[in-house]
mmCIF file of C-alpha atoms in Angstrom:
data_model
loop_
_atom_site.group_PDB
_atom_site.id
_atom_site.type_symbol
_atom_site.label_atom_id
_atom_site.label_comp_id
_atom_site.label_asym_id
_atom_site.label_seq_id
_atom_site.Cartn_x
_atom_site.Cartn_y
_atom_site.Cartn_z
ATOM 1 C CA MET O 146 -56.583 13.321 30.088
ATOM 2 C CA ASN O 147 -56.637 10.333 31.062
ATOM 3 C CA LEU O 148 -59.657 9.133 32.799
ATOM 4 C CA ALA O 149 -60.815 6.184 35.058
ATOM 5 C CA PRO O 150 -62.220 3.806 33.394
ATOM 6 C CA ARG O 151 -66.232 3.471 33.574
ATOM 7 C CA ALA O 152 -67.772 0.548 35.455
ATOM 8 C CA ARG O 153 -69.883 -0.341 32.423
ATOM 9 C CA ASP O 154 -67.010 -1.246 29.878
ATOM 10 C CA LEU O 155 -65.571 -3.562 32.521
ATOM 11 C CA GLY O 156 -68.609 -5.728 32.733
ATOM 12 C CA LEU O 157 -69.794 -4.106 36.351
ATOM 13 C CA THR O 158 -72.865 -2.383 37.703
ATOM 14 C CA CYS O 159 -72.968 -0.428 40.747
ATOM 15 C CA CYS O 160 -75.720 -0.711 43.204
ATOM 16 C CA HIS O 161 -77.022 2.674 44.485
ATOM 17 C CA THR O 162 -78.275 1.796 47.180
ATOM 18 C CA CYS O 163 -75.297 0.072 49.269
ATOM 19 C CA GLY O 164 -72.304 1.136 46.756
ATOM 20 C CA GLN O 165 -71.176 -2.813 45.909
ATOM 21 C CA ALA O 166 -70.382 -3.529 42.398
ATOM 22 C CA SER O 167 -71.479 -6.976 40.736
ATOM 23 C CA SER O 168 -71.544 -7.956 37.306
ATOM 24 C CA SER O 169 -73.719 -6.809 34.820
ATOM 25 C CA THR O 170 -75.726 -9.884 34.309
ATOM 26 C CA THR O 171 -76.758 -9.806 37.701
ATOM 27 C CA ALA O 172 -80.131 -8.265 38.280
ATOM 28 C CA HIS O 173 -80.439 -8.041 41.765
ATOM 29 C CA CYS O 174 -77.671 -7.203 44.303
ATOM 30 C CA PRO O 175 -76.250 -9.449 46.614
ATOM 31 C CA ARG O 176 -75.436 -7.456 49.588
ATOM 32 C CA CYS O 177 -78.827 -5.307 49.274
ATOM 33 C CA ARG O 178 -80.814 -7.232 46.895
ATOM 34 C CA SER O 179 -82.026 -3.939 45.152
ATOM 35 C CA ARG O 180 -83.017 -4.503 41.535
ATOM 36 C CA LEU O 181 -79.482 -3.578 39.233
ATOM 37 C CA HIS O 182 -79.407 -1.557 36.102
ATOM 38 C CA ALA O 183 -76.568 -0.110 33.885
ATOM 39 C CA ARG O 184 -78.467 2.715 33.508
ATOM 40 C CA LYS O 185 -81.785 4.021 35.033
ATOM 41 C CA PRO O 186 -84.998 1.865 32.501
ATOM 42 C CA ASP O 187 -86.335 4.249 30.396
ATOM 43 C CA SER O 188 -84.415 7.471 31.675
ATOM 44 C CA LEU O 189 -85.043 9.604 28.898
ATOM 45 C CA ALA O 190 -88.668 8.781 28.075
ATOM 46 C CA ARG O 191 -89.583 8.644 31.792
ATOM 47 C CA THR O 192 -87.717 12.151 32.921
ATOM 48 C CA TRP O 193 -90.035 13.754 29.755
ATOM 49 C CA ALA O 194 -93.110 12.403 30.483
ATOM 50 C CA PHE O 195 -92.507 13.814 34.484
ATOM 51 C CA LEU O 196 -90.786 17.329 33.159
ATOM 52 C CA LEU O 197 -94.263 17.739 30.615
ATOM 53 C CA ALA O 198 -96.846 16.840 33.287
ATOM 54 C CA ALA O 199 -95.297 19.033 35.582
ATOM 55 C CA LEU O 200 -95.273 22.071 32.738
ATOM 56 C CA ILE O 201 -98.739 21.548 32.134
ATOM 57 C CA LEU O 202 -99.595 21.419 35.926
ATOM 58 C CA TYR O 203 -98.149 24.403 36.126
ATOM 59 C CA ILE O 204 -100.076 26.431 34.385
ATOM 60 C CA PRO O 205 -103.054 26.221 36.684
ATOM 61 C CA ALA O 206 -100.380 25.887 39.766
ATOM 62 C CA ASN O 207 -100.485 29.834 38.771
ATOM 63 C CA THR O 208 -103.658 31.038 37.383
ATOM 64 C CA LEU O 209 -105.205 29.761 39.859
ATOM 65 C CA PRO O 210 -105.587 31.364 43.577
ATOM 66 C CA VAL O 211 -104.038 29.460 46.219
ATOM 67 C CA MET O 212 -105.343 30.632 49.252
ATOM 68 C CA TYR O 213 -108.337 32.221 49.926
ATOM 69 C CA THR O 214 -108.300 34.982 52.770
ATOM 70 C CA SER O 215 -110.899 37.176 54.527
ATOM 71 C CA MET O 216 -110.485 39.898 56.880
ATOM 72 C CA LEU O 217 -113.478 41.946 58.102
ATOM 73 C CA GLY O 218 -115.988 40.559 55.761
ATOM 74 C CA ARG O 219 -113.352 41.669 53.069
ATOM 75 C CA GLY O 220 -112.677 38.175 50.973
ATOM 76 C CA GLU O 221 -110.060 37.621 48.661
ATOM 77 C CA SER O 222 -108.499 35.181 46.548
ATOM 78 C CA SER O 223 -104.773 35.423 45.654
ATOM 79 C CA THR O 224 -102.530 33.476 43.310
ATOM 80 C CA ILE O 225 -98.769 32.995 44.129
ATOM 81 C CA LEU O 226 -97.306 36.181 42.034
ATOM 82 C CA HIS O 227 -99.959 38.454 43.859
ATOM 83 C CA GLY O 228 -98.786 37.091 47.361
ATOM 84 C CA VAL O 229 -95.517 37.794 45.544
ATOM 85 C CA VAL O 230 -97.014 41.720 44.836
ATOM 86 C CA GLU O 231 -98.370 42.265 47.863
ATOM 87 C CA PHE O 232 -95.392 41.309 49.854
ATOM 88 C CA TRP O 233 -93.112 43.812 48.032
ATOM 89 C CA LYS O 234 -95.908 46.550 48.005
ATOM 90 C CA ALA O 235 -95.641 46.035 51.629
ATOM 91 C CA GLY O 236 -92.402 46.473 51.691
ATOM 92 C CA SER O 237 -90.738 43.047 52.607
ATOM 93 C CA TRP O 238 -89.169 42.908 49.501
ATOM 94 C CA ASP O 239 -86.719 40.053 51.019
ATOM 95 C CA ILE O 240 -89.882 38.210 51.522
ATOM 96 C CA ALA O 241 -91.065 38.636 48.051
ATOM 97 C CA LEU O 242 -87.873 37.911 46.763
ATOM 98 C CA LEU O 243 -87.815 34.764 48.721
ATOM 99 C CA ILE O 244 -91.094 33.362 47.814
ATOM 100 C CA PHE O 245 -90.511 34.569 43.886
ATOM 101 C CA ILE O 246 -87.157 32.485 43.913
ATOM 102 C CA ALA O 247 -88.792 29.340 45.539
ATOM 103 C CA SER O 248 -91.813 29.584 43.132
ATOM 104 C CA VAL O 249 -91.193 31.117 40.422
ATOM 105 C CA ALA O 250 -86.993 31.225 39.455
ATOM 106 C CA VAL O 251 -86.630 27.504 40.954
ATOM 107 C CA PRO O 252 -89.235 25.857 38.689
ATOM 108 C CA SER O 253 -88.272 27.836 36.222
ATOM 109 C CA THR O 254 -84.947 26.361 36.166
ATOM 110 C CA LYS O 255 -85.525 22.543 36.640
ATOM 111 C CA PHE O 256 -87.848 23.194 33.829
ATOM 112 C CA LEU O 257 -84.816 24.487 31.329
ATOM 113 C CA ALA O 258 -81.870 22.946 33.006
ATOM 114 C CA LEU O 259 -83.746 19.651 32.716
ATOM 115 C CA GLY O 260 -85.015 20.065 28.828
ATOM 116 C CA THR O 261 -81.243 20.920 28.021
ATOM 117 C CA LEU O 262 -79.880 17.751 29.847
ATOM 118 C CA LEU O 263 -82.499 15.683 28.203
ATOM 119 C CA VAL O 264 -82.121 17.025 24.742
ATOM 120 C CA THR O 265 -78.307 16.839 24.863
ATOM 121 C CA ALA O 266 -78.283 13.598 26.268
ATOM 122 C CA GLN O 267 -80.389 12.293 23.988
ATOM 123 C CA ARG O 268 -78.259 13.886 20.993
ATOM 124 C CA ARG O 269 -75.556 12.119 22.470
ATOM 125 C CA SER O 270 -73.716 15.275 22.169
ATOM 126 C CA THR O 271 -70.262 15.969 24.280
ATOM 127 C CA TRP O 272 -70.611 19.436 24.608
ATOM 128 C CA ALA O 273 -69.988 20.634 28.064
ATOM 129 C CA GLN O 274 -70.015 17.622 29.706
ATOM 130 C CA PRO O 275 -68.378 18.678 33.310
ATOM 131 C CA GLN O 276 -70.790 21.389 33.235
ATOM 132 C CA ARG O 277 -73.933 19.444 32.413
ATOM 133 C CA ALA O 278 -72.673 17.029 35.015
ATOM 134 C CA ARG O 279 -72.722 19.892 37.653
ATOM 135 C CA LEU O 280 -76.050 21.166 36.324
ATOM 136 C CA TYR O 281 -77.536 18.161 37.458
ATOM 137 C CA ARG O 282 -76.622 18.192 40.654
ATOM 138 C CA PHE O 283 -77.675 21.446 41.096
ATOM 139 C CA VAL O 284 -81.382 21.074 39.706
ATOM 140 C CA GLU O 285 -81.331 17.926 42.606
ATOM 141 C CA LEU O 286 -80.251 20.085 45.096
ATOM 142 C CA ILE O 287 -82.750 22.850 44.910
ATOM 143 C CA GLY O 288 -85.384 20.486 43.863
ATOM 144 C CA TYR O 289 -87.890 20.877 47.248
ATOM 145 C CA TRP O 290 -87.756 24.590 47.675
ATOM 146 C CA SER O 291 -90.634 25.284 45.956
ATOM 147 C CA MET O 292 -92.701 23.357 48.469
ATOM 148 C CA LEU O 293 -92.435 27.393 50.809
ATOM 149 C CA ASP O 294 -95.675 28.196 49.659
ATOM 150 C CA VAL O 295 -97.313 25.121 50.306
ATOM 151 C CA VAL O 296 -96.274 25.231 54.188
ATOM 152 C CA VAL O 297 -97.188 28.780 54.119
ATOM 153 C CA VAL O 298 -100.691 28.403 52.869
ATOM 154 C CA ALA O 299 -100.707 25.903 55.202
ATOM 155 C CA LEU O 300 -99.523 27.374 58.746
ATOM 156 C CA VAL O 301 -102.007 30.542 57.456
ATOM 157 C CA SER O 302 -104.850 28.233 57.228
ATOM 158 C CA ALA O 303 -104.319 26.827 60.583
ATOM 159 C CA LEU O 304 -103.574 29.947 62.418
ATOM 160 C CA VAL O 305 -106.368 32.678 60.853
ATOM 161 C CA GLN O 306 -109.569 30.989 61.950
ATOM 162 C CA PHE O 307 -111.348 33.813 63.269
ATOM 163 C CA GLN O 308 -115.092 33.418 61.995
ATOM 164 C CA LEU O 309 -116.099 37.209 61.592
ATOM 165 C CA LEU O 310 -112.707 38.943 61.726
ATOM 166 C CA GLY O 311 -110.958 36.802 59.529
ATOM 167 C CA THR O 312 -110.096 33.515 58.013
ATOM 168 C CA ALA O 313 -108.295 31.622 55.615
ATOM 169 C CA GLU O 314 -108.323 28.685 53.444
ATOM 170 C CA PRO O 315 -106.575 27.105 51.122
ATOM 171 C CA ARG O 316 -107.540 27.011 47.058
ATOM 172 C CA LEU O 317 -107.372 24.590 44.531
ATOM 173 C CA GLY O 318 -103.902 26.394 42.780
ATOM 174 C CA ILE O 319 -101.608 24.874 45.798
ATOM 175 C CA VAL O 320 -102.537 21.180 44.776
ATOM 176 C CA PHE O 321 -101.403 21.707 41.711
ATOM 177 C CA PHE O 322 -98.281 23.596 42.965
ATOM 178 C CA GLY O 323 -97.798 20.642 45.400
ATOM 179 C CA LEU O 324 -97.964 18.607 42.287
ATOM 180 C CA VAL O 325 -95.861 20.425 40.403
ATOM 181 C CA VAL O 326 -93.244 19.719 43.029
ATOM 182 C CA VAL O 327 -93.830 15.851 42.755
ATOM 183 C CA LEU O 328 -93.407 15.857 39.595
ATOM 184 C CA THR O 329 -90.578 17.734 38.867
ATOM 185 C CA MET O 330 -88.444 15.783 41.682
ATOM 186 C CA PHE O 331 -89.617 12.624 39.913
ATOM 187 C CA ALA O 332 -88.504 14.070 36.948
ATOM 188 C CA ALA O 333 -85.188 14.536 38.532
ATOM 189 C CA MET O 334 -84.920 10.966 39.943
ATOM 190 C CA SER O 335 -85.527 9.222 37.059
ATOM 191 C CA PHE O 336 -83.265 11.270 34.655
ATOM 192 C CA ASP O 337 -79.745 9.084 35.108
ATOM 193 C CA PRO O 338 -76.418 11.489 35.039
ATOM 194 C CA ARG O 339 -74.583 8.775 33.848
ATOM 195 C CA LEU O 340 -75.905 9.347 29.955
ATOM 196 C CA ILE O 341 -74.418 12.811 29.673
ATOM 197 C CA TRP O 342 -70.891 10.422 29.106
ATOM 198 C CA ASP O 343 -72.552 7.716 27.458
ATOM 199 C CA SER O 344 -71.476 9.699 24.407
ATOM 200 C CA ASP O 345 -68.137 9.465 25.100
ATOM 201 C CA ASP O 346 -68.519 5.316 24.324
ATOM 202 C CA ASP O 347 -68.891 5.943 20.412
ATOM 203 C CA LYS O 348 -65.794 8.508 20.838
ATOM 204 C CA ASN O 349 -63.255 5.697 22.209
ATOM 205 C CA LEU O 350 -64.908 2.438 20.851
ATOM 206 C CA PRO O 351 -61.713 2.187 18.643
ATOM 207 C CA ARG O 352 -59.683 1.933 21.643
ATOM 208 C CA ASN O 353 -61.522 -1.161 23.044
ATOM 209 C CA MET B 38 -68.021 -11.585 41.944
ATOM 210 C CA THR B 39 -67.966 -8.766 44.907
ATOM 211 C CA HIS B 40 -65.014 -6.289 45.759
ATOM 212 C CA PRO B 41 -65.783 -5.102 49.122
ATOM 213 C CA ALA B 42 -64.225 -1.261 49.608
ATOM 214 C CA ALA B 43 -61.325 -1.728 47.207
ATOM 215 C CA PHE B 44 -62.948 -0.045 44.688
ATOM 216 C CA VAL B 45 -65.399 3.066 44.636
ATOM 217 C CA PHE B 46 -67.876 3.972 42.039
ATOM 218 C CA CYS B 47 -69.137 7.433 40.818
ATOM 219 C CA GLU B 48 -73.127 7.616 41.065
ATOM 220 C CA HIS B 49 -72.767 10.240 38.436
ATOM 221 C CA CYS B 50 -70.693 9.262 35.591
ATOM 222 C CA ASP B 51 -70.285 5.299 36.352
ATOM 223 C CA SER B 52 -66.371 5.864 36.692
ATOM 224 C CA ILE B 53 -64.374 3.358 38.658
ATOM 225 C CA TYR B 54 -62.023 3.879 41.414
ATOM 226 C CA ARG B 55 -59.055 2.575 43.532
ATOM 227 C CA ARG B 56 -60.003 3.468 47.159
ATOM 228 C CA HIS B 57 -57.231 5.509 48.594
ATOM 229 C CA GLU B 58 -57.165 6.371 52.549
ATOM 230 C CA LEU B 59 -57.929 9.698 53.044
ATOM 231 C CA GLN B 60 -57.053 11.931 56.280
ATOM 232 C CA ARG B 61 -59.531 13.801 57.906
ATOM 233 C CA ASP B 62 -61.950 15.881 56.186
ATOM 234 C CA GLU B 63 -60.467 15.275 53.027
ATOM 235 C CA VAL B 64 -62.673 15.070 50.247
ATOM 236 C CA ALA B 65 -61.884 12.649 46.801
ATOM 237 C CA ARG B 66 -63.835 13.826 43.813
ATOM 238 C CA CYS B 67 -64.509 12.598 40.715
ATOM 239 C CA GLY B 68 -61.816 12.828 37.848
ATOM 240 C CA ARG B 69 -64.766 12.790 35.149
ATOM 241 C CA CYS B 70 -67.477 14.837 36.563
ATOM 242 C CA CYS B 71 -66.243 16.246 39.711
ATOM 243 C CA ALA B 72 -68.905 14.530 42.221
ATOM 244 C CA VAL B 73 -68.081 13.904 45.661
ATOM 245 C CA LEU B 74 -66.860 10.111 45.525
ATOM 246 C CA TYR B 75 -66.369 9.571 49.338
ATOM 247 C CA ARG B 76 -65.027 11.849 52.334
ATOM 248 C CA GLY B 77 -62.190 10.995 54.927
ATOM 249 C CA SER B 78 -63.760 11.426 57.986
ATOM 250 C CA ARG B 79 -64.984 7.961 59.237
ATOM 251 C CA VAL B 80 -68.135 7.764 60.636
ATOM 252 C CA ASP B 81 -68.148 7.525 64.430
ATOM 253 C CA ILE B 82 -71.230 5.555 65.126
ATOM 254 C CA ASP B 83 -71.469 6.940 68.983
ATOM 255 C CA TYR B 84 -71.383 10.188 67.673
ATOM 256 C CA LEU B 85 -74.079 9.698 65.091
ATOM 257 C CA LEU B 86 -76.233 7.615 67.716
ATOM 258 C CA ALA B 87 -76.068 10.570 70.357
ATOM 259 C CA LEU B 88 -77.179 12.795 67.503
ATOM 260 C CA THR B 89 -79.753 10.926 65.944
ATOM 261 C CA LEU B 90 -81.250 10.435 69.835
ATOM 262 C CA THR B 91 -80.893 14.218 69.893
ATOM 263 C CA ALA B 92 -82.791 14.719 66.808
ATOM 264 C CA ALA B 93 -85.277 12.374 68.006
ATOM 265 C CA ILE B 94 -86.189 14.386 71.319
ATOM 266 C CA VAL B 95 -86.238 17.963 69.396
ATOM 267 C CA PHE B 96 -88.773 16.082 66.762
ATOM 268 C CA VAL B 97 -91.083 15.738 69.776
ATOM 269 C CA ILE B 98 -90.681 18.873 70.622
ATOM 270 C CA ALA B 99 -90.842 20.416 67.702
ATOM 271 C CA ASN B 100 -94.238 19.019 66.876
ATOM 272 C CA ALA B 101 -95.821 18.672 70.307
ATOM 273 C CA SER B 102 -95.847 22.756 70.844
ATOM 274 C CA PRO B 103 -97.132 25.370 68.782
ATOM 275 C CA VAL B 104 -94.939 27.099 65.904
ATOM 276 C CA ILE B 105 -96.609 30.338 65.683
ATOM 277 C CA ARG B 106 -98.836 32.278 68.121
ATOM 278 C CA ILE B 107 -101.145 34.816 66.708
ATOM 279 C CA ALA B 108 -103.716 37.450 68.766
ATOM 280 C CA VAL B 109 -105.527 39.906 67.528
ATOM 281 C CA SER B 110 -108.511 42.165 69.247
ATOM 282 C CA GLY B 111 -108.286 39.668 72.380
ATOM 283 C CA LEU B 112 -108.735 36.359 69.984
ATOM 284 C CA HIS B 113 -105.599 34.433 70.010
ATOM 285 C CA ASN B 114 -105.087 31.333 68.123
ATOM 286 C CA GLN B 115 -102.019 28.879 67.592
ATOM 287 C CA ALA B 116 -100.896 26.025 65.608
ATOM 288 C CA ASN B 117 -98.220 23.100 65.177
ATOM 289 C CA LEU B 118 -96.894 21.035 62.270
ATOM 290 C CA LEU B 119 -100.032 18.402 62.184
ATOM 291 C CA GLN B 120 -102.864 20.871 62.444
ATOM 292 C CA SER B 121 -101.384 23.041 59.458
ATOM 293 C CA ILE B 122 -101.709 19.775 57.749
ATOM 294 C CA VAL B 123 -104.541 19.292 58.728
ATOM 295 C CA ALA B 124 -105.973 22.781 58.020
ATOM 296 C CA LEU B 125 -104.563 22.368 54.676
ATOM 297 C CA SER B 126 -106.405 19.245 53.579
ATOM 298 C CA HIS B 127 -109.286 21.095 53.507
ATOM 299 C CA GLY B 128 -111.562 19.632 50.720
ATOM 300 C CA SER B 129 -110.405 19.679 47.369
ATOM 301 C CA ALA B 130 -106.734 20.392 48.608
ATOM 302 C CA LEU B 131 -106.281 16.993 50.425
ATOM 303 C CA ALA B 132 -103.602 15.607 47.817
ATOM 304 C CA VAL B 133 -101.255 18.151 49.016
ATOM 305 C CA GLY B 134 -101.829 17.415 52.378
ATOM 306 C CA VAL B 135 -100.919 14.404 52.221
ATOM 307 C CA VAL B 136 -97.400 15.438 50.413
ATOM 308 C CA ALA B 137 -96.787 17.782 53.018
ATOM 309 C CA ALA B 138 -97.886 15.360 55.812
ATOM 310 C CA VAL B 139 -95.347 12.395 54.062
ATOM 311 C CA THR B 140 -92.471 15.260 53.415
ATOM 312 C CA LEU B 141 -92.611 16.816 56.436
ATOM 313 C CA PHE B 142 -93.610 14.231 59.420
ATOM 314 C CA VAL B 143 -93.613 10.703 58.069
ATOM 315 C CA VAL B 144 -90.103 10.838 56.424
ATOM 316 C CA PRO B 145 -88.042 12.799 58.749
ATOM 317 C CA LEU B 146 -89.769 10.402 61.223
ATOM 318 C CA LEU B 147 -89.218 7.477 59.544
ATOM 319 C CA GLN B 148 -85.074 9.107 59.210
ATOM 320 C CA ILE B 149 -84.648 9.191 62.816
ATOM 321 C CA ILE B 150 -86.247 5.586 63.607
ATOM 322 C CA LEU B 151 -84.333 3.586 61.384
ATOM 323 C CA LEU B 152 -81.199 5.738 61.826
ATOM 324 C CA GLY B 153 -81.529 5.110 65.600
ATOM 325 C CA TRP B 154 -82.493 1.422 65.459
ATOM 326 C CA VAL B 155 -79.324 0.580 62.432
ATOM 327 C CA LEU B 156 -77.158 2.620 64.622
ATOM 328 C CA LEU B 157 -77.951 0.835 68.195
ATOM 329 C CA PHE B 158 -76.964 -2.732 66.966
ATOM 330 C CA ALA B 159 -74.722 -0.557 64.748
ATOM 331 C CA ARG B 160 -72.529 0.226 68.444
ATOM 332 C CA ALA B 161 -72.323 -3.873 68.962
ATOM 333 C CA HIS B 162 -70.313 -4.638 65.613
ATOM 334 C CA ARG B 163 -73.836 -6.104 64.499
ATOM 335 C CA ARG B 164 -76.182 -5.711 61.490
ATOM 336 C CA ALA B 165 -79.701 -4.731 63.282
ATOM 337 C CA PRO B 166 -82.967 -7.031 62.672
ATOM 338 C CA GLY B 167 -84.306 -6.023 59.232
ATOM 339 C CA PHE B 168 -81.048 -3.729 58.491
ATOM 340 C CA VAL B 169 -80.979 -4.692 54.943
ATOM 341 C CA PHE B 170 -84.720 -3.021 54.748
ATOM 342 C CA ALA B 171 -83.921 0.015 56.607
ATOM 343 C CA MET B 172 -80.906 0.799 54.846
ATOM 344 C CA ARG B 173 -82.741 0.568 51.169
ATOM 345 C CA VAL B 174 -85.747 2.563 53.080
ATOM 346 C CA LEU B 175 -83.394 5.124 54.271
ATOM 347 C CA HIS B 176 -81.491 5.489 50.705
ATOM 348 C CA ARG B 177 -84.884 5.816 48.976
ATOM 349 C CA ILE B 178 -86.690 8.420 50.857
ATOM 350 C CA ARG B 179 -83.777 10.505 51.724
ATOM 351 C CA PRO B 180 -84.692 13.392 49.131
ATOM 352 C CA TRP B 181 -88.270 13.631 50.565
ATOM 353 C CA SER B 182 -87.038 14.906 53.510
ATOM 354 C CA MET B 183 -88.465 18.308 54.209
ATOM 355 C CA THR B 184 -88.180 20.131 57.398
ATOM 356 C CA GLU B 185 -85.688 22.861 56.228
ATOM 357 C CA VAL B 186 -88.595 23.954 54.158
ATOM 358 C CA PHE B 187 -90.788 24.249 57.063
ATOM 359 C CA LEU B 188 -88.635 25.962 58.979
ATOM 360 C CA LEU B 189 -88.420 28.924 56.092
ATOM 361 C CA GLY B 190 -92.516 28.774 55.882
ATOM 362 C CA VAL B 191 -92.763 29.534 59.404
ATOM 363 C CA LEU B 192 -90.097 32.414 58.854
ATOM 364 C CA VAL B 193 -92.205 33.413 55.874
ATOM 365 C CA ALA B 194 -95.721 32.809 57.579
ATOM 366 C CA ILE B 195 -94.808 35.270 60.506
ATOM 367 C CA VAL B 196 -93.682 38.234 58.482
ATOM 368 C CA LYS B 197 -96.761 37.675 56.411
ATOM 369 C CA LEU B 198 -99.345 37.924 59.598
ATOM 370 C CA SER B 199 -97.084 40.403 61.734
ATOM 371 C CA GLY B 200 -98.313 43.037 59.050
ATOM 372 C CA LEU B 201 -102.320 42.138 60.695
ATOM 373 C CA LEU B 202 -101.795 40.260 63.669
ATOM 374 C CA HIS B 203 -99.563 39.952 66.587
ATOM 375 C CA VAL B 204 -97.426 37.204 66.019
ATOM 376 C CA ILE B 205 -95.093 35.447 68.579
ATOM 377 C CA ALA B 206 -92.825 32.361 67.421
ATOM 378 C CA GLY B 207 -93.431 29.398 69.348
ATOM 379 C CA PRO B 208 -91.706 27.026 71.141
ATOM 380 C CA GLY B 209 -91.948 24.669 68.312
ATOM 381 C CA ALA B 210 -90.287 27.191 65.898
ATOM 382 C CA TRP B 211 -87.291 26.829 67.944
ATOM 383 C CA ALA B 212 -87.146 23.105 67.883
ATOM 384 C CA THR B 213 -87.616 23.232 64.015
ATOM 385 C CA VAL B 214 -84.403 25.112 64.265
ATOM 386 C CA VAL B 215 -82.376 22.925 66.361
ATOM 387 C CA LEU B 216 -83.863 20.002 64.618
ATOM 388 C CA THR B 217 -83.266 21.413 61.050
ATOM 389 C CA VAL B 218 -79.037 21.715 61.766
ATOM 390 C CA LEU B 219 -79.188 18.033 63.722
ATOM 391 C CA ILE B 220 -80.841 16.819 60.617
ATOM 392 C CA ALA B 221 -78.156 18.344 58.037
ATOM 393 C CA VAL B 222 -75.095 17.135 60.406
ATOM 394 C CA ILE B 223 -76.442 13.778 60.553
ATOM 395 C CA ALA B 224 -76.814 14.334 56.880
ATOM 396 C CA ARG B 225 -73.423 14.728 56.233
ATOM 397 C CA HIS B 226 -72.664 10.940 56.830
ATOM 398 C CA ASP B 227 -72.453 8.588 54.490
ATOM 399 C CA ILE B 228 -74.221 6.236 56.021
ATOM 400 C CA ARG B 229 -73.627 3.627 53.486
ATOM 401 C CA SER B 230 -69.987 2.405 54.800
ATOM 402 C CA LEU B 231 -72.119 0.591 57.544
ATOM 403 C CA TRP B 232 -72.675 -1.947 54.311
ATOM 404 C CA ASP B 233 -68.946 -2.375 54.876
ATOM 405 C CA ARG B 234 -68.090 -2.485 58.042
ATOM 406 C CA LEU B 235 -71.189 -5.083 59.224
ATOM 407 C CA PRO B 236 -70.416 -7.561 56.921
ATOM 408 C CA GLY B 237 -73.347 -9.848 56.629
ATOM 409 C CA ASP B 238 -73.924 -13.777 56.500
ATOM 410 C CA PRO B 239 -71.807 -14.644 53.660
ATOM 411 C CA THR B 240 -74.974 -17.174 52.363
ATOM 412 C CA GLY B 241 -76.790 -14.527 51.988
ATOM 413 C CA LEU B 242 -79.933 -16.256 53.032
ATOM 414 C CA HIS B 243 -80.153 -13.886 56.301
ATOM 415 C CA SER B 244 -80.816 -10.430 56.004
#
């Protein structure tokens, strides 16, 4: 198949901010003055660091309570999974599913997907390149939906303020949860999807 | 050396293509990785500015009015976005309060202000003062805008509380629905074409 040439092979670097092409020797984009890189700097190391940090914080995010609620004197702290189970038992299986997807399925998918992308890029694998490119765009797309629980805890804590009758307060788990979302977003941003295709260079080398 | 608009790059795999004119609603995709390269529909500045100004008005309504009202045995309470962020920033949860404030309030607000500013001058075929800065910031903050997540959170909170209390969606919730739609429509336009359409000072000394 005849594929388009790649900018780096032509000695060009494309500015991500404004789309301007410059010679690879240029340090800053002449049009918007953003710093130029042929590839994101230390992409693999940075992505690993953010991903592992997120993975570690994901443990307290799930085990620590995210919210404390007291109704008529009965107080209880609940974790995210506890909240999912409660919705399920109350018959709101759709909301239970929604929270489960946003808080468990999305972060887990991100960990697995980014891990796969990192390992394959590191081994300069040519396996399933179009699918891996699509996987990366999928990770970018689902990224921030995990913030859902943070929003719910914020709203409930602001609303349920009736002293003796009932109160709700955020707990430490939600902090870890918010940080996991931010860290996984940083991880996805520091991964350079062009690395997926760089293994082709070895294959095509004799042609150049 | 510069290549004005004649070439287009795939951000996702570094492929380089010659740009072709597209018909309305046509989409150019990368032959290597299938990512969208560019779209046929040209950015209509007046249309986009109208959407942005509408979003600005709706943003004020969405933040000034309560999103949820609750009532139980004669007591009632209501909350809007900013009150919820304050309630979240309780003690040790301050860090996540800051994240929520940035993604749900500061970033959408900045997007509306900067986009409105750039487009206002683009109507007169001019680069706004601080054009380069505004365009760079708009590009940077784009992934951090989470209004649609807030909307879904409002929905979940309403269902969660409706088992115990009387819950009503306030005007802020409806304004958030409209704001989410407006932001989604605005985000469909790739404003990076403004770089080509509004050529800057050729010396590059002036931004």
